[in-house]
Coordinates of C-alpha atoms in Angstrom, one line a residue:
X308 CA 107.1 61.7 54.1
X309 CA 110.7 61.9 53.4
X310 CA 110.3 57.7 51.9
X311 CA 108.8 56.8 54.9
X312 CA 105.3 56.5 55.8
X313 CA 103.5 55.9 58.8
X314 CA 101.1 53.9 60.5
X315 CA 99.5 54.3 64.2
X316 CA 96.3 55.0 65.7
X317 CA 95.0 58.2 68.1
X318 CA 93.6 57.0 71.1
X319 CA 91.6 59.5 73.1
X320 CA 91.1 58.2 76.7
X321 CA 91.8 55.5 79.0
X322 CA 89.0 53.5 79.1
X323 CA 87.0 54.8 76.3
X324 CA 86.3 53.4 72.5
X325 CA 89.6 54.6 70.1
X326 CA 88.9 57.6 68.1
X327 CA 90.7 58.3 65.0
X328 CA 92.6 55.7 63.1
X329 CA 95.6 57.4 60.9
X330 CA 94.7 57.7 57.0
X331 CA 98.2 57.5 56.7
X332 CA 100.4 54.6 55.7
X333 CA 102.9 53.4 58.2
X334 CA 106.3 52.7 59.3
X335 CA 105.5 48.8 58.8
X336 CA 102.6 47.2 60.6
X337 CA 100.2 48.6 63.2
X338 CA 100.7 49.2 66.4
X339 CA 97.2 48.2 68.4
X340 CA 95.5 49.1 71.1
X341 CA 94.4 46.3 73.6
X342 CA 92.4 46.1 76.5
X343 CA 92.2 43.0 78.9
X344 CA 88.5 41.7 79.3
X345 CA 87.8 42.8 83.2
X346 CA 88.0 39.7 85.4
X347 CA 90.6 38.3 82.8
X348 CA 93.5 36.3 85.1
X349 CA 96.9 37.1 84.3
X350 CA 100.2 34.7 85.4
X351 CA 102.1 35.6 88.5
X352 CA 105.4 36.4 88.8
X353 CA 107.6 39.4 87.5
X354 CA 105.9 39.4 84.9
X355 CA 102.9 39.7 85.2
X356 CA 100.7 42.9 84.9
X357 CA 99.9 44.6 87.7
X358 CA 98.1 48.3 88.3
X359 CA 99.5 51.4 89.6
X360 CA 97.0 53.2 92.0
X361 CA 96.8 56.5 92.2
X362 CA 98.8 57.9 89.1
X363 CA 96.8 57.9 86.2
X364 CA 93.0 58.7 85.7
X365 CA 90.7 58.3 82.8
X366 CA 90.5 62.2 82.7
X367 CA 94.1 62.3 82.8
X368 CA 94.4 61.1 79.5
X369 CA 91.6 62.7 77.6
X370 CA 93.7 64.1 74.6
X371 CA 95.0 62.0 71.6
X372 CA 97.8 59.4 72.2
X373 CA 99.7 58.1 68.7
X374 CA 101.1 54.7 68.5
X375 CA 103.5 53.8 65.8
X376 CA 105.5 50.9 65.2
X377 CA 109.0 52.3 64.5
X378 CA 111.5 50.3 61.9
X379 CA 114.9 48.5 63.2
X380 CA 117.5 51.0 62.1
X381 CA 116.0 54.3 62.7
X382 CA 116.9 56.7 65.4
X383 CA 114.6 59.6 67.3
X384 CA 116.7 62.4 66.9
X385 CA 119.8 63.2 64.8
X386 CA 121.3 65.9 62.8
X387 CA 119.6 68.4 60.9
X388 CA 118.4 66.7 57.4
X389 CA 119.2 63.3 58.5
X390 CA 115.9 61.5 58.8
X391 CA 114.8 60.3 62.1
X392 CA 111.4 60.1 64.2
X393 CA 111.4 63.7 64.7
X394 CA 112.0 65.0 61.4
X395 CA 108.4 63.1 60.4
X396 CA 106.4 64.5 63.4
X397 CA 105.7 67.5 61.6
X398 CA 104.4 66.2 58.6
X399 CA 102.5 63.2 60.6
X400 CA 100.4 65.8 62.8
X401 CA 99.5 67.5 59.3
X402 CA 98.4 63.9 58.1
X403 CA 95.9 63.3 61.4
X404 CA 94.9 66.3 61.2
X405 CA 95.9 67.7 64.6
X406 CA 96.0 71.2 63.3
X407 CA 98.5 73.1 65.0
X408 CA 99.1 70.4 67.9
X409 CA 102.5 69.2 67.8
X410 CA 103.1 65.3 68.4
X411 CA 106.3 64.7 71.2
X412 CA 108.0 61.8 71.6
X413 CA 106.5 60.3 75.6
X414 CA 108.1 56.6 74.8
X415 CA 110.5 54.9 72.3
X416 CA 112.6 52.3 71.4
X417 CA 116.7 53.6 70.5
X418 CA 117.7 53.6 67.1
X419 CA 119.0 49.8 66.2
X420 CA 115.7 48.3 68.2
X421 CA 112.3 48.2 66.1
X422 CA 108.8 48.4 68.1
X423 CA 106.2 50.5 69.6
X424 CA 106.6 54.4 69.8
X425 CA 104.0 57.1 71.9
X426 CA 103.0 60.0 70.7
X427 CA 101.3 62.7 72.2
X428 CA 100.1 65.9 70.9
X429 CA 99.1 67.0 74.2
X430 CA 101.8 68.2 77.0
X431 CA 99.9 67.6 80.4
X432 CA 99.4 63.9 78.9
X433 CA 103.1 63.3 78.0
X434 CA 104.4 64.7 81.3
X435 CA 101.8 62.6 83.8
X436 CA 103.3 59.6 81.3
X437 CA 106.8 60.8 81.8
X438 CA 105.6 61.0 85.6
X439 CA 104.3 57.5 85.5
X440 CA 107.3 55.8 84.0
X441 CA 109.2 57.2 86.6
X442 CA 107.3 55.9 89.3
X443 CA 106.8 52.6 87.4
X444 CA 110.8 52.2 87.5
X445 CA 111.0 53.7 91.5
X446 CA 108.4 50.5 92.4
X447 CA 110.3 48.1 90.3
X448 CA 107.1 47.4 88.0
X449 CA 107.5 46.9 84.2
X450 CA 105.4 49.0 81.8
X451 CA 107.3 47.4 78.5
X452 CA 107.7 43.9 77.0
X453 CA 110.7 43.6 74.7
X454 CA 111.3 40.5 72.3
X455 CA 114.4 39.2 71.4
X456 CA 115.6 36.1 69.4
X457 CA 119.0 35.5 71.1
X458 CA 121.8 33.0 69.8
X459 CA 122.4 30.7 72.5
X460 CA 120.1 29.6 75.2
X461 CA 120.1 31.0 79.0
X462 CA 120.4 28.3 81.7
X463 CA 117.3 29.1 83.6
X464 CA 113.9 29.5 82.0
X465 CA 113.2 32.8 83.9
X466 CA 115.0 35.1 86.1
X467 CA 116.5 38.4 86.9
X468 CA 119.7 40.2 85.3
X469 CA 121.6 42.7 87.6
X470 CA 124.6 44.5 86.0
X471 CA 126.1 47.9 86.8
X472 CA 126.7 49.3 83.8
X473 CA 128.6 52.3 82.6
X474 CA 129.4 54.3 79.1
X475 CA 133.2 53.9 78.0
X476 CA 134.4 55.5 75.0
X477 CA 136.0 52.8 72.8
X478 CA 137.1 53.6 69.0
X479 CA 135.0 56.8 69.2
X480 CA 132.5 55.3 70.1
X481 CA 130.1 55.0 73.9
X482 CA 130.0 51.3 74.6
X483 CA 128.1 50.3 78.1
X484 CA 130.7 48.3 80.0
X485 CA 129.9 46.3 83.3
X486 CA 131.6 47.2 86.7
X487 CA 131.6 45.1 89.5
X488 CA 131.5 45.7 92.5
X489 CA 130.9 49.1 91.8
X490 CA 132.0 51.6 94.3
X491 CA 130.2 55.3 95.8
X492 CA 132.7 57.1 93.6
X493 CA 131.9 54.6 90.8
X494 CA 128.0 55.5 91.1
X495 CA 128.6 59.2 91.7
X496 CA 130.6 59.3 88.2
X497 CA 128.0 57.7 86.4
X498 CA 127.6 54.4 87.1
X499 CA 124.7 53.1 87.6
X500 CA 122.6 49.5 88.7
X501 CA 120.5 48.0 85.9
X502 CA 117.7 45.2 86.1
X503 CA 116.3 43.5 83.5
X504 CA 113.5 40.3 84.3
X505 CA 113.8 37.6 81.4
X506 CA 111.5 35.0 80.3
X507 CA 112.4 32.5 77.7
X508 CA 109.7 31.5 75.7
X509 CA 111.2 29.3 73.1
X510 CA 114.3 27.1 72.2
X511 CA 115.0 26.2 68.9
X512 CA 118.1 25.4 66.1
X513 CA 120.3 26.8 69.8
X514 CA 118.6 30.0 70.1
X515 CA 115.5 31.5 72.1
X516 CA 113.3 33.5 72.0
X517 CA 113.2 35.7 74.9
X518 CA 110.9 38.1 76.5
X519 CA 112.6 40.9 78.1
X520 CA 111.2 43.7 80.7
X521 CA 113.8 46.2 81.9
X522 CA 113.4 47.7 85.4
X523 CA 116.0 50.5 84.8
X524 CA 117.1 52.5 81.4
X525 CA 120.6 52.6 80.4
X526 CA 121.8 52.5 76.6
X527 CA 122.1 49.2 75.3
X528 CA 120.8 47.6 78.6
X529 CA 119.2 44.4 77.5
X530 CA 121.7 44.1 74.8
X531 CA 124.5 43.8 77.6
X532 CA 122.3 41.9 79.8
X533 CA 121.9 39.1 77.2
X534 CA 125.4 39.2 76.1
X535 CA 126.3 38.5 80.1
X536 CA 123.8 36.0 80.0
X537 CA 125.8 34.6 77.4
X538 CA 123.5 34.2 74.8
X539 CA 124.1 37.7 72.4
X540 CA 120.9 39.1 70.7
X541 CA 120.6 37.8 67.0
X542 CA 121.8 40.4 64.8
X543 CA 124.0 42.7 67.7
X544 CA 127.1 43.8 65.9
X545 CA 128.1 45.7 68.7
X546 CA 128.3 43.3 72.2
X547 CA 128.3 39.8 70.7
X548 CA 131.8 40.3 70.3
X549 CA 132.0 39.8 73.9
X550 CA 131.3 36.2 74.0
X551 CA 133.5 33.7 73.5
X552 CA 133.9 29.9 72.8
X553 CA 136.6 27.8 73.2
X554 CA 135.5 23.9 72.6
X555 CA 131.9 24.7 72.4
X556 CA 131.9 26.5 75.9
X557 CA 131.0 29.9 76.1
X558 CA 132.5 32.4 78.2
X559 CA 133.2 36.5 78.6
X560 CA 136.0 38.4 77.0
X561 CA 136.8 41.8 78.7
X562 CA 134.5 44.3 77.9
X563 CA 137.2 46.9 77.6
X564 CA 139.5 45.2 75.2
X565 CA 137.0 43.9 73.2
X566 CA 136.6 45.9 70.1
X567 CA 132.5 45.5 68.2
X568 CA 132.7 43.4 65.2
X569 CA 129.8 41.5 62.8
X570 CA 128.3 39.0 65.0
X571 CA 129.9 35.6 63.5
X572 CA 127.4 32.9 63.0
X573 CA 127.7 29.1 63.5
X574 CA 127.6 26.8 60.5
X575 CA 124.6 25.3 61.9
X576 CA 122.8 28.5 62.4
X577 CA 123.4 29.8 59.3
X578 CA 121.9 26.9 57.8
X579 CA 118.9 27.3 59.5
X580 CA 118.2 31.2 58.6
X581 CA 119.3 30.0 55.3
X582 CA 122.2 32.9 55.4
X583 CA 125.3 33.3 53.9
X584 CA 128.2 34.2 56.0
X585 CA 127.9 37.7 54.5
X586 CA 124.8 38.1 55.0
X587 CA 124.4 37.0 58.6
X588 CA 126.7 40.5 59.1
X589 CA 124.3 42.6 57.9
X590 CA 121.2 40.8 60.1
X591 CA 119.3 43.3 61.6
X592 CA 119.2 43.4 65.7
X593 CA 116.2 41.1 66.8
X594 CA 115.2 43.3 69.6
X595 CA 111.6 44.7 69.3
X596 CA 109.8 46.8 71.7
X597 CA 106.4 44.6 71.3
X598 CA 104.3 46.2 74.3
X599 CA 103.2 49.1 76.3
X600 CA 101.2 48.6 79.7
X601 CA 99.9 51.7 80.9
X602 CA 97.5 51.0 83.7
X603 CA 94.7 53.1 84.8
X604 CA 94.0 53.8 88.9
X605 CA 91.1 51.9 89.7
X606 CA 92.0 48.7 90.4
X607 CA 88.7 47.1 88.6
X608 CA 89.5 48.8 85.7
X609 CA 91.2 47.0 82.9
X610 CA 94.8 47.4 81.9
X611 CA 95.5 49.1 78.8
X612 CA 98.0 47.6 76.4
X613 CA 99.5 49.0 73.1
X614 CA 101.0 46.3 70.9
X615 CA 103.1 46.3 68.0
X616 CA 103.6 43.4 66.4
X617 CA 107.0 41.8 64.5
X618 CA 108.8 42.8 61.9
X619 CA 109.0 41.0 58.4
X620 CA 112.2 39.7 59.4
X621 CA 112.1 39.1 63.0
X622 CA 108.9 36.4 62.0
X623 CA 110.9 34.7 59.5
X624 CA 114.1 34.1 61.9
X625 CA 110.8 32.6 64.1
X626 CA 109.8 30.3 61.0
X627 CA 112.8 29.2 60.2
X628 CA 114.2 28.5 64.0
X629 CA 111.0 27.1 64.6
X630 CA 110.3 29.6 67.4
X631 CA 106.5 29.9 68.3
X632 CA 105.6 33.5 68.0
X633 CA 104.3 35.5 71.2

């Protein structure tokens, strides 16, 4: 497959026992399907898992969904013989034998984040999904858990990150900027309110490692909320250059005039992911898409929960930070 192999699983239904598990090798580890144990208590809060009545139905989802856990650094779609998620589809439906069926993308993480991808080889499926995210993001109601190891810590433990962000071209290239306070003309030309909810769920060596649900989708969202939480996601070469520290106190440059540069690493940091200088500029982004909460409609029904679990590196910045994994 082009040098890269893949690994998921074809689920056939809500609610019933998984069907086909891809022969194929993968894009790194497998991505799982999970159900809660009915009667299982979850934590309150923002975080929590909740369901969505009267969207989805077991029936609903009756043909195959594909779960795949996509590498950092490889984007969905691109130009004709570059590789990307798309480009494999083909040859991936021929490997799980779905015939003529062709796999669509219904959810998955941008180019420079890692983590769980949906498949589904069946349009009605992917367009009550579609439907459901929609109305998932209407409610204010997170459907997907990002991790992230951030450098720097954020001053509360939990809480909720409100930006209006918009896309400036910079050096030929779309960056999201914040406004504030953005105005009617502002939002008509494209601005537009984001809302992530953050949990931090362990501090280490002056980093964290965060949980992240986004409540909105905007390029680069959690990226730019973390950087305006002052605490830059470990490996962003693109925002972290938006942070600055004069006598150990952080504080924001201007988006605008800040031009994206390799994220420069503390002497102590370094130290602890046992990095050289150089090598810290060439750290991949710690951001991974690590689950997907699609609940059904009945209410006694258990959620159902696609995981994907960490990259190779992402574990070893835990190890070395001493960061408990999730």
């Amino acid at each position: 497959m082009r040098g890269c192999s893949v690994l998921g699983r074809v689920w056939c239904g809500c609610g019933q026992t998984p069907g086909i598990h891809a022969a194929a090798k993968g894009f790194g580890t497998e991505a799982r399907h999970h159900q809660q144990p009915q009667g299982s208590s979850k934590q309150s809060g923002p975080l929590r898992d909740q369901p969505f009545p009267g969207l989805l139905q077991p029936e609903n989802l009756s043909r195959p969904l594909v779960t795949l856990n996509k590498p950092q650094g490889l984007p969905v779609t691109g130009k004709p013989g570059e590789l990307t998620l798309l480009s494999v589809l083909p040859e991936l439906s021929r490997s799980l034998g779905l015939g003529e069926q062709e796999l669509q993308v219904v959810r998955a993480s941008g180019k420079e984040t890692s983590g769980l991808v949906l498949l589904s080889s069946c349009p009605q499926t992917a367009s009550r999904l579609q439907k459901f995210f929609s109305h998932s993001r209407r409610t204010q109601r997170p459907i997907a858990t990002y991790c992230a190891v951030t450098n720097g810590i954020p001053a509360t433990t939990e809480g909720k990150i409100q930006a209006a962000l918009k896309l400036e071209h910079i050096d030929g290239v779309n960056l999201a900027v914040p406004v504030k306070p953005p105005s009617r003309k502002d939002i008509l030309e494209g601005v537009k309110r984001t809302l992530s909810h953050f949990r931090v769920m362990a501090t280490g060596s002056g980093c964290a490692l965060v949980q992240l649900q986004p409540l909105t989708v905007f390029p680069s969202q959690l990226q730019v909320h973390m950087v305006l939480q002052l605490c830059p996601v470990l490996g962003d070469h693109t925002y972290s250059a938006r942070v600055g520290t004069v006598l150990g106190q952080r504080f924001l440059l201007p988006a605008e005039s800040t031009k994206p540069r390799k994220q420069v690493l503390d002497e102590a940091l370094l130290r602890h992911l046992h990095l050289t200088p150089s090598q810290a500029a060439q750290l991949p982004l710690h951001l991974h898409l690590h689950r997907l909460h699609l609940p059904v409609a009945r209410p006694t029904a258990a959620p159902i929960e696609f995981l994907a679990p960490l990259p190779s590196y992402f574990s070893r910045t835990l190890q070395c930070l001493g960061l408990h994994q999730p």
